[in-house]
Coordinates of C-alpha atoms in Angstrom, one line a residue:
Chain U
D1 CA -12.9 9.8 3.4
A2 CA -10.2 11.0 1.7
D3 CA -6.8 9.2 1.8
V4 CA -5.0 12.7 2.3
T5 CA -6.5 15.4 4.1
Q6 CA -6.0 19.3 4.1
T7 CA -7.8 21.6 5.9
P8 CA -8.6 24.4 5.5
R9 CA -9.7 24.2 2.0
N10 CA -10.4 27.9 1.7
R11 CA -8.7 30.7 3.1
I12 CA -8.5 34.3 3.2
T13 CA -6.0 36.1 5.5
K14 CA -4.4 39.4 5.4
T15 CA -0.8 40.8 4.9
G16 CA 1.4 39.9 7.8
K17 CA -0.8 37.4 9.5
R18 CA 0.6 33.6 10.4
I19 CA -1.1 31.0 8.7
M20 CA -0.6 27.2 9.3
L21 CA -2.0 24.7 6.6
E22 CA -2.5 21.3 7.6
C23 CA -2.5 18.1 6.0
S24 CA -3.0 14.4 7.1
Q25 CA -2.8 10.9 5.4
T26 CA -4.5 7.5 6.2
K27 CA -2.2 5.5 3.1
G28 CA 0.6 5.1 5.5
H29 CA 2.8 6.8 3.6
D30 CA 6.7 7.8 4.9
R31 CA 6.8 10.8 2.1
M32 CA 4.9 13.6 2.2
Y33 CA 5.3 17.5 0.1
W34 CA 3.6 20.5 0.0
Y35 CA 3.5 22.3 -3.5
R36 CA 2.1 25.4 -4.5
Q37 CA 0.3 25.8 -8.1
D38 CA 0.2 29.5 -9.5
P39 CA -1.8 30.0 -13.1
G40 CA 0.4 28.5 -16.2
L41 CA 2.9 27.2 -13.8
G42 CA 3.8 23.8 -13.0
L43 CA 3.6 22.8 -9.5
R44 CA 6.4 24.2 -7.2
L45 CA 7.7 22.0 -4.3
I46 CA 8.2 23.7 -1.1
Y47 CA 8.9 21.5 1.1
Y48 CA 9.0 17.9 1.5
S49 CA 9.6 15.2 4.3
F50 CA 11.2 11.4 4.0
D51 CA 10.2 10.8 7.4
V52 CA 9.0 12.2 11.1
K53 CA 12.9 13.5 11.2
D54 CA 13.9 14.3 7.8
I55 CA 12.6 17.8 6.5
N56 CA 13.9 19.2 3.1
K57 CA 14.4 22.2 1.2
G58 CA 12.1 22.3 -2.3
E59 CA 12.7 24.6 -4.9
I60 CA 10.6 27.6 -3.1
S61 CA 11.1 27.5 0.5
D62 CA 11.5 31.2 1.8
G63 CA 8.5 32.9 3.2
Y64 CA 7.8 29.4 4.4
S65 CA 8.2 26.5 7.2
V66 CA 6.9 23.2 7.7
S67 CA 6.7 20.6 10.7
R68 CA 6.1 16.8 10.4
Q69 CA 4.3 16.1 13.6
A70 CA 4.1 12.2 13.0
Q71 CA 4.7 10.1 9.9
A72 CA 0.2 10.5 9.2
K73 CA 0.8 15.0 9.7
F74 CA 2.5 17.5 7.8
S75 CA 1.8 21.2 8.5
L76 CA 3.0 24.4 6.2
S77 CA 3.2 27.4 8.1
L78 CA 3.6 31.1 6.7
E79 CA 4.6 33.1 9.2
S80 CA 3.9 36.1 7.7
A81 CA 1.9 36.1 4.7
I82 CA 2.3 38.4 1.8
P83 CA 0.1 38.8 -1.4
N84 CA 2.8 37.0 -3.7
Q85 CA 1.8 33.7 -1.5
T86 CA -1.6 33.9 -2.6
A87 CA -2.1 30.4 -4.9
L88 CA -2.9 27.1 -4.7
Y89 CA -1.5 24.7 -2.0
F90 CA -1.3 21.1 -2.2
C91 CA 0.2 18.5 0.2
A92 CA 1.3 15.0 -0.9
T93 CA 2.4 11.6 -0.1
S94 CA 4.0 8.8 -1.4
D95 CA 5.8 5.3 -0.9
S96 CA 9.7 5.2 -0.4
R97 CA 8.8 1.2 -1.0
A98 CA 7.2 1.6 -4.4
A99 CA 8.8 1.0 -7.2
K100 CA 8.1 4.7 -8.7
N101 CA 7.5 7.8 -7.3
I102 CA 3.8 8.6 -7.6
Q103 CA 2.4 10.9 -5.9
Y104 CA -1.2 10.9 -4.0
F105 CA -2.5 14.7 -3.7
G106 CA -4.9 16.5 -1.2
A107 CA -7.8 17.7 -2.5
G108 CA -5.7 21.3 -2.3
T109 CA -5.8 24.8 0.1
R110 CA -6.8 28.0 -2.1
L111 CA -4.8 31.2 -0.2
S112 CA -5.9 34.6 -1.0
V113 CA -3.5 37.0 0.9
L114 CA -4.8 40.6 0.6
Chain A
R1 CA 15.0 26.5 -20.5
K2 CA 11.9 25.3 -18.0
E3 CA 13.0 21.4 -17.0
V4 CA 9.6 20.0 -18.2
E5 CA 7.4 21.9 -21.3
Q6 CA 4.6 21.1 -22.6
D7 CA 2.1 23.6 -24.7
P8 CA -0.7 25.4 -23.0
G9 CA -3.0 24.6 -25.4
P10 CA -6.0 24.8 -25.3
F11 CA -6.9 22.2 -27.4
N12 CA -10.0 22.3 -28.7
V13 CA -11.5 19.2 -30.3
P14 CA -14.5 17.6 -31.2
E15 CA -16.3 14.5 -29.1
G16 CA -14.7 11.5 -30.7
A17 CA -11.6 12.8 -32.3
T18 CA -7.7 11.8 -31.7
V19 CA -5.8 14.2 -30.0
A20 CA -1.9 14.2 -29.0
F21 CA 0.1 15.9 -27.1
N22 CA 3.8 16.2 -26.5
C23 CA 6.1 17.1 -23.6
T24 CA 10.0 17.7 -23.8
Y25 CA 12.1 17.3 -20.8
S26 CA 15.8 19.1 -20.3
N27 CA 17.4 16.1 -17.7
S28 CA 19.0 13.4 -19.5
A29 CA 19.4 12.0 -16.1
S30 CA 15.5 11.1 -16.0
Q31 CA 13.8 8.1 -15.1
S32 CA 10.6 7.7 -14.6
F33 CA 7.9 9.4 -16.7
F34 CA 4.0 9.9 -15.9
W35 CA 1.0 11.5 -16.5
Y36 CA -0.9 13.2 -14.5
R37 CA -4.7 14.6 -15.2
Q38 CA -5.9 17.6 -13.2
D39 CA -9.6 18.9 -13.3
C40 CA -10.2 22.7 -12.8
R41 CA -9.7 23.6 -9.2
K42 CA -9.4 19.7 -8.2
E43 CA -5.7 17.9 -7.5
P44 CA -3.9 15.9 -9.8
K45 CA -4.4 12.6 -9.8
L46 CA -2.3 10.1 -11.9
L47 CA -3.1 9.1 -15.4
M48 CA -0.6 6.5 -16.0
S49 CA 2.8 5.5 -15.9
V50 CA 5.1 6.0 -19.2
Y51 CA 7.6 3.1 -20.0
S52 CA 10.6 3.1 -22.9
S53 CA 8.3 0.4 -24.6
G54 CA 5.2 2.5 -25.1
N55 CA 2.1 1.4 -23.0
E56 CA -1.6 1.8 -23.5
D57 CA -4.7 1.6 -21.0
G58 CA -8.0 1.7 -22.8
R59 CA -8.2 4.8 -25.0
F60 CA -5.1 6.3 -23.8
T61 CA -1.6 5.5 -25.3
A62 CA 1.9 7.0 -23.9
Q63 CA 5.1 7.1 -25.5
L64 CA 8.5 7.8 -24.4
N65 CA 11.3 9.1 -26.6
R66 CA 14.4 9.2 -24.4
A67 CA 16.5 10.2 -27.3
S68 CA 15.1 13.4 -28.0
Q69 CA 13.7 13.3 -24.6
Y70 CA 10.0 13.5 -25.1
I71 CA 7.3 12.2 -23.5
S72 CA 3.1 12.0 -25.7
L73 CA 0.1 11.1 -24.7
L74 CA -2.5 10.0 -27.0
I75 CA -6.3 10.0 -26.8
R76 CA -8.5 8.0 -29.0
D77 CA -12.3 8.5 -29.2
S78 CA -12.1 11.6 -26.9
K79 CA -14.7 12.2 -24.5
L80 CA -16.4 15.0 -23.1
S81 CA -15.2 13.9 -19.9
D82 CA -11.6 13.9 -21.2
S83 CA -11.5 17.7 -20.6
A84 CA -8.9 18.5 -18.2
T85 CA -5.5 19.8 -18.1
Y86 CA -2.9 16.9 -18.3
L87 CA 0.0 17.4 -16.3
C88 CA 3.6 16.0 -18.0
V89 CA 5.6 15.1 -14.8
V90 CA 9.7 13.4 -14.8
N91 CA 11.1 11.7 -11.7
I92 CA 15.0 12.6 -11.2
L93 CA 15.7 9.4 -9.3
S94 CA 19.0 10.9 -8.2
N95 CA 17.0 13.6 -5.9
Y96 CA 14.0 11.8 -5.3
Q97 CA 12.0 14.8 -6.3
L98 CA 9.2 15.1 -9.5
I99 CA 9.2 17.7 -11.6
W100 CA 5.9 19.0 -13.2
G101 CA 5.3 20.5 -16.6
A102 CA 2.5 23.5 -16.6
G103 CA -0.1 21.3 -18.2
T104 CA -2.0 21.5 -21.6
K105 CA -5.1 22.1 -21.5
L106 CA -7.8 20.0 -23.2
I107 CA -11.4 21.0 -24.2
I108 CA -13.4 18.2 -25.7
K109 CA -16.4 20.1 -27.6
P110 CA -19.6 18.1 -28.3

């Protein structure tokens, strides 16, 4: 089983719908991240969480919200999806105790907003 | 100017050749550096960390030049399985975030 699991893997939705993407991890890491990836652009950070009570906005948080339900779970919501939120979304984790900030990724969720 | 810049490629290279690509970063406070590999439609995976003294992992060699603010990756004796996008990543410790380049696409041809 994957250490970082994202669900769903693919989703097609319509403009205005509320969407939740879920991420769970078995790595025991305290830090979790949500990124989006668009063609020709690097990964861009949406939100990150250093522990259950710590949530921070990333570079592109507008239109998104998150919930850290437990150390192992971090979900991303699009309250009212719009077409320019069509992208590949990745969840990642890291361990604050590690010497370097190496991040481990889920397999991604491909979201299309029509 | 992007914080981390890479030549998007693609680099089309025959199998067995040596290929190198660079990445430049703009923030002199950058502390840690990495190369990640991303296969088509898959998640990024750590290829190697980059150390100031340079480091090697099998056919892969990474170099860091702090003065010029660039990182390089050299792949020797390239294999078909090396075809992927290589992402340059920089960590600015003051904010614990990773800054990602857009990637360099490498295609190894038989």
